[in-house]
mmCIF file of C-alpha atoms in Angstrom:
data_model
loop_
_atom_site.group_PDB
_atom_site.id
_atom_site.type_symbol
_atom_site.label_atom_id
_atom_site.label_comp_id
_atom_site.label_asym_id
_atom_site.label_seq_id
_atom_site.Cartn_x
_atom_site.Cartn_y
_atom_site.Cartn_z
ATOM 1 C CA PRO R 4 -15.731 4.526 -3.179
ATOM 2 C CA PRO R 5 -17.507 6.732 -5.690
ATOM 3 C CA LYS R 6 -17.728 4.733 -8.879
ATOM 4 C CA ASN R 7 -16.447 6.387 -12.020
ATOM 5 C CA ILE R 8 -16.934 4.417 -15.245
ATOM 6 C CA VAL R 9 -14.142 5.060 -17.752
ATOM 7 C CA PRO R 10 -12.916 3.360 -20.924
ATOM 8 C CA ALA R 11 -11.003 0.203 -20.029
ATOM 9 C CA SER R 12 -7.234 0.673 -20.115
ATOM 10 C CA ARG R 13 -7.211 3.405 -22.773
ATOM 11 C CA GLU R 14 -3.888 5.190 -22.572
ATOM 12 C CA ASP R 15 -3.913 6.849 -26.019
ATOM 13 C CA LYS R 16 -3.679 10.573 -26.587
ATOM 14 C CA GLU R 17 -7.452 10.932 -26.939
ATOM 15 C CA TYR R 18 -8.140 9.705 -23.408
ATOM 16 C CA THR R 19 -8.828 12.658 -21.108
ATOM 17 C CA GLY R 20 -10.178 10.840 -18.041
ATOM 18 C CA PRO R 21 -8.466 10.270 -14.697
ATOM 19 C CA ARG R 22 -5.188 8.358 -14.505
ATOM 20 C CA ARG R 23 -3.691 6.159 -11.808
ATOM 21 C CA GLY R 24 -2.752 8.173 -8.764
ATOM 22 C CA ASP R 25 -4.920 11.194 -9.539
ATOM 23 C CA ARG R 26 -6.416 12.669 -6.385
ATOM 24 C CA LYS R 27 -9.732 14.376 -5.859
ATOM 25 C CA THR R 28 -11.450 15.705 -2.737
ATOM 26 C CA LEU R 29 -14.980 14.563 -1.915
ATOM 27 C CA THR R 30 -16.866 16.977 0.335
ATOM 28 C CA LEU R 31 -19.181 14.950 2.556
ATOM 29 C CA PRO R 32 -22.557 15.920 3.982
ATOM 30 C CA GLY R 33 -21.788 17.914 7.107
ATOM 31 C CA GLY R 34 -18.676 19.496 5.608
ATOM 32 C CA ALA R 35 -15.891 16.965 6.275
ATOM 33 C CA THR R 36 -13.709 16.060 3.321
ATOM 34 C CA MET R 37 -12.308 12.761 2.029
ATOM 35 C CA THR R 38 -9.323 12.372 -0.298
ATOM 36 C CA MET R 39 -9.999 9.873 -3.079
ATOM 37 C CA ILE R 40 -7.327 8.267 -5.277
ATOM 38 C CA TYR R 41 -8.013 6.942 -8.759
ATOM 39 C CA VAL R 42 -7.167 3.291 -9.406
ATOM 40 C CA ALA R 43 -6.802 2.548 -13.119
ATOM 41 C CA PRO R 44 -7.990 -0.711 -14.740
ATOM 42 C CA GLY R 45 -5.475 -3.544 -14.785
ATOM 43 C CA SER R 46 -4.627 -7.150 -13.933
ATOM 44 C CA PHE R 47 -3.011 -8.832 -10.931
ATOM 45 C CA MET R 48 -2.592 -12.148 -9.137
ATOM 46 C CA MET R 49 -5.202 -12.365 -6.388
ATOM 47 C CA GLY R 50 -4.756 -14.721 -3.434
ATOM 48 C CA SER R 51 -1.440 -16.203 -2.390
ATOM 49 C CA PRO R 52 0.987 -18.890 -3.589
ATOM 50 C CA SER R 53 0.974 -22.215 -1.728
ATOM 51 C CA THR R 54 4.508 -21.476 -0.481
ATOM 52 C CA GLU R 55 3.540 -18.299 1.381
ATOM 53 C CA GLU R 56 3.837 -18.511 5.162
ATOM 54 C CA GLU R 57 0.676 -18.274 7.298
ATOM 55 C CA ARG R 58 -1.628 -18.443 4.271
ATOM 56 C CA ASP R 59 -5.061 -20.072 4.451
ATOM 57 C CA ASP R 60 -6.099 -22.902 2.155
ATOM 58 C CA ASN R 61 -8.894 -20.781 0.675
ATOM 59 C CA GLU R 62 -6.480 -18.195 -0.779
ATOM 60 C CA THR R 63 -6.186 -19.917 -4.160
ATOM 61 C CA GLN R 64 -4.000 -17.720 -6.334
ATOM 62 C CA HIS R 65 -5.595 -16.746 -9.650
ATOM 63 C CA HIS R 66 -5.368 -14.073 -12.344
ATOM 64 C CA VAL R 67 -7.875 -11.223 -12.073
ATOM 65 C CA THR R 68 -8.582 -8.463 -14.583
ATOM 66 C CA LEU R 69 -10.453 -5.309 -13.565
ATOM 67 C CA THR R 70 -11.830 -3.531 -16.612
ATOM 68 C CA LYS R 71 -13.119 -0.372 -14.914
ATOM 69 C CA GLY R 72 -11.254 2.255 -12.967
ATOM 70 C CA TYR R 73 -12.545 3.454 -9.588
ATOM 71 C CA TRP R 74 -11.947 6.027 -6.881
ATOM 72 C CA LEU R 75 -10.937 4.710 -3.457
ATOM 73 C CA GLY R 76 -10.499 6.543 -0.159
ATOM 74 C CA GLU R 77 -6.887 7.351 0.705
ATOM 75 C CA THR R 78 -7.500 6.167 4.282
ATOM 76 C CA GLU R 79 -10.112 4.299 6.267
ATOM 77 C CA VAL R 80 -13.223 6.365 6.959
ATOM 78 C CA THR R 81 -12.296 8.425 9.998
ATOM 79 C CA GLN R 82 -14.489 9.119 12.992
ATOM 80 C CA ALA R 83 -14.680 12.795 11.969
ATOM 81 C CA GLN R 84 -15.902 11.805 8.507
ATOM 82 C CA TRP R 85 -18.425 9.322 9.891
ATOM 83 C CA GLU R 86 -19.793 11.815 12.417
ATOM 84 C CA SER R 87 -20.054 14.502 9.743
ATOM 85 C CA VAL R 88 -22.377 12.254 7.727
ATOM 86 C CA MET R 89 -24.152 10.209 10.407
ATOM 87 C CA GLY R 90 -24.220 12.602 13.363
ATOM 88 C CA SER R 91 -22.896 9.948 15.765
ATOM 89 C CA ASN R 92 -19.682 8.105 16.603
ATOM 90 C CA PRO R 93 -19.965 4.457 17.715
ATOM 91 C CA SER R 94 -16.203 3.859 17.997
ATOM 92 C CA GLN R 95 -14.607 2.341 21.070
ATOM 93 C CA PHE R 96 -11.227 4.041 20.607
ATOM 94 C CA LYS R 97 -12.208 7.676 20.245
ATOM 95 C CA GLY R 98 -10.279 10.152 18.116
ATOM 96 C CA ALA R 99 -11.333 12.337 15.201
ATOM 97 C CA SER R 100 -8.465 11.099 13.013
ATOM 98 C CA ARG R 101 -8.769 7.461 14.038
ATOM 99 C CA PRO R 102 -10.766 5.077 11.828
ATOM 100 C CA VAL R 103 -14.391 4.554 12.707
ATOM 101 C CA GLU R 104 -15.055 1.068 14.136
ATOM 102 C CA LYS R 105 -17.950 -0.830 15.685
ATOM 103 C CA VAL R 106 -19.879 -0.368 12.431
ATOM 104 C CA SER R 107 -21.652 -3.168 10.561
ATOM 105 C CA TRP R 108 -21.843 -3.707 6.815
ATOM 106 C CA LYS R 109 -25.416 -2.427 6.988
ATOM 107 C CA ASP R 110 -24.249 0.697 8.837
ATOM 108 C CA CYS R 111 -21.808 1.304 5.982
ATOM 109 C CA GLN R 112 -24.627 1.047 3.428
ATOM 110 C CA GLU R 113 -26.548 3.723 5.335
ATOM 111 C CA PHE R 114 -23.444 5.924 5.372
ATOM 112 C CA ILE R 115 -22.998 5.447 1.616
ATOM 113 C CA ALA R 116 -26.650 6.229 0.901
ATOM 114 C CA LYS R 117 -26.240 9.571 2.672
ATOM 115 C CA VAL R 118 -23.012 10.285 0.758
ATOM 116 C CA ASN R 119 -24.411 9.403 -2.661
ATOM 117 C CA ARG R 120 -26.009 12.735 -3.503
ATOM 118 C CA GLU R 121 -22.630 14.429 -3.135
ATOM 119 C CA ALA R 122 -20.810 11.558 -4.855
ATOM 120 C CA ARG R 123 -23.056 11.878 -7.906
ATOM 121 C CA ARG R 124 -22.652 15.649 -8.007
ATOM 122 C CA GLN R 125 -18.889 15.714 -7.490
ATOM 123 C CA PHE R 126 -17.789 12.443 -9.123
ATOM 124 C CA GLY R 127 -20.596 11.678 -11.558
ATOM 125 C CA GLY R 128 -21.472 8.283 -10.062
ATOM 126 C CA ASP R 129 -22.740 6.407 -7.047
ATOM 127 C CA ALA R 130 -20.549 5.529 -4.095
ATOM 128 C CA ARG R 131 -20.179 1.948 -2.855
ATOM 129 C CA LEU R 132 -17.736 -0.228 -0.972
ATOM 130 C CA PRO R 133 -15.013 -1.846 -3.109
ATOM 131 C CA THR R 134 -15.337 -5.485 -4.113
ATOM 132 C CA GLU R 135 -12.810 -7.805 -2.513
ATOM 133 C CA ALA R 136 -10.905 -7.918 -5.810
ATOM 134 C CA GLU R 137 -10.826 -4.117 -6.060
ATOM 135 C CA TRP R 138 -9.668 -3.871 -2.457
ATOM 136 C CA GLU R 139 -6.842 -6.409 -2.903
ATOM 137 C CA TYR R 140 -5.723 -4.814 -6.182
ATOM 138 C CA ALA R 141 -5.344 -1.449 -4.421
ATOM 139 C CA CYS R 142 -3.758 -3.090 -1.383
ATOM 140 C CA ARG R 143 -1.101 -4.914 -3.406
ATOM 141 C CA ALA R 144 -0.375 -1.754 -5.425
ATOM 142 C CA GLY R 145 1.556 -3.618 -8.102
ATOM 143 C CA THR R 146 3.556 -5.833 -5.728
ATOM 144 C CA GLN R 147 3.660 -9.636 -5.556
ATOM 145 C CA THR R 148 4.884 -10.086 -1.974
ATOM 146 C CA ALA R 149 2.723 -11.101 0.988
ATOM 147 C CA TYR R 150 2.443 -7.444 2.018
ATOM 148 C CA SER R 151 2.897 -4.334 -0.069
ATOM 149 C CA TRP R 152 6.383 -3.750 1.393
ATOM 150 C CA GLY R 153 7.655 -7.357 1.594
ATOM 151 C CA ASN R 154 6.990 -10.650 3.350
ATOM 152 C CA SER R 155 7.340 -9.661 7.014
ATOM 153 C CA LEU R 156 4.468 -8.173 9.037
ATOM 154 C CA ASN R 157 5.296 -6.267 12.221
ATOM 155 C CA GLY R 158 4.558 -3.073 14.135
ATOM 156 C CA ASP R 159 7.152 -1.075 12.199
ATOM 157 C CA LYS R 160 5.046 -1.024 9.026
ATOM 158 C CA ALA R 161 1.465 -1.350 10.285
ATOM 159 C CA ASN R 162 -0.647 -1.411 13.434
ATOM 160 C CA CYS R 163 -1.054 -5.186 13.537
ATOM 161 C CA ASN R 164 -0.840 -8.318 15.685
ATOM 162 C CA GLY R 165 -1.870 -6.453 18.823
ATOM 163 C CA TYR R 166 1.113 -4.118 18.553
ATOM 164 C CA LYS R 167 -0.740 -1.022 19.783
ATOM 165 C CA ARG R 168 -3.766 -2.870 21.249
ATOM 166 C CA GLU R 169 -5.979 -0.092 19.923
ATOM 167 C CA THR R 170 -6.446 1.885 16.731
ATOM 168 C CA VAL R 171 -4.130 4.739 15.785
ATOM 169 C CA ASN R 172 -4.630 7.860 13.684
ATOM 170 C CA VAL R 173 -4.815 7.252 9.948
ATOM 171 C CA ARG R 174 -1.566 8.136 8.127
ATOM 172 C CA SER R 175 0.486 7.024 11.172
ATOM 173 C CA TYR R 176 2.397 4.654 8.874
ATOM 174 C CA SER R 177 3.778 5.078 5.372
ATOM 175 C CA PRO R 178 1.369 4.570 2.440
ATOM 176 C CA ASN R 179 1.773 1.859 -0.167
ATOM 177 C CA ALA R 180 3.115 2.582 -3.647
ATOM 178 C CA TRP R 181 -0.282 3.845 -4.856
ATOM 179 C CA GLY R 182 -0.756 6.192 -1.904
ATOM 180 C CA PHE R 183 -3.189 4.198 0.250
ATOM 181 C CA TYR R 184 -2.750 4.089 4.027
ATOM 182 C CA ASP R 185 -3.460 1.253 6.497
ATOM 183 C CA MET R 186 -4.320 -1.392 3.930
ATOM 184 C CA HIS R 187 -2.646 -3.713 6.427
ATOM 185 C CA GLY R 188 -3.529 -3.445 10.101
ATOM 186 C CA ASN R 189 -5.404 -0.884 12.239
ATOM 187 C CA VAL R 190 -8.969 -2.114 11.478
ATOM 188 C CA TYR R 191 -10.752 -4.732 9.402
ATOM 189 C CA GLU R 192 -12.295 -3.181 6.295
ATOM 190 C CA TRP R 193 -15.670 -4.060 4.791
ATOM 191 C CA CYS R 194 -16.036 -4.979 1.118
ATOM 192 C CA GLN R 195 -19.173 -4.720 -0.984
ATOM 193 C CA ASP R 196 -19.431 -8.391 -1.939
ATOM 194 C CA ARG R 197 -19.906 -11.487 0.189
ATOM 195 C CA TYR R 198 -17.279 -14.109 0.937
ATOM 196 C CA GLY R 199 -17.015 -16.750 -1.774
ATOM 197 C CA THR R 200 -14.666 -19.488 -2.950
ATOM 198 C CA TYR R 201 -11.907 -18.203 -5.220
ATOM 199 C CA SER R 202 -11.796 -19.345 -8.822
ATOM 200 C CA SER R 203 -8.920 -21.626 -9.861
ATOM 201 C CA GLY R 204 -8.781 -19.925 -13.266
ATOM 202 C CA ALA R 205 -8.593 -16.387 -14.640
ATOM 203 C CA VAL R 206 -11.597 -14.143 -13.994
ATOM 204 C CA THR R 207 -12.737 -10.655 -14.992
ATOM 205 C CA ASP R 208 -14.420 -8.187 -12.634
ATOM 206 C CA PRO R 209 -15.265 -10.849 -10.027
ATOM 207 C CA THR R 210 -17.793 -10.367 -7.251
ATOM 208 C CA GLY R 211 -17.894 -12.670 -4.242
#
């Protein structure tokens, strides 16, 4: 997401920057548009408690503080958005409003490099993928349950567990409390940082 550096957690009357939930449209090279939502700085519990069903042993729950706000795409990058920037569509399950798939992390970096001129002009900063911590913070959207709506995962709330056996259009399911779609299900989503062992203690602005 385009990176917008703002004062950490300032909510006083002098602060005139973006606030949680603000929306802004990014016009991509080629003319397609992308809705971005502002995620304000804050703290949350990353990982999962040992009592959570179907958790993995590497999901050590720990306190994370994010000191900088950021803009994150409302949906996965769609095939129309990808083709607008890259001029091609590698997806298996074709559809302009479906998420792009069959793209590597390196492919995403090439996409971002092409977007950056517009990101700097329109948002005042470079674009990048979110860190894993930034992604999970936006995914949880202030909740403490296994999923943003509760503890049960099924095809009523997300395209998951082989329910549709292929991708579906973005916005086919309800968004989470912060307005993000398909944070669970539909496609795997790349993060900027590498996989790493979670800390057992509190951390600030972690990268993998």
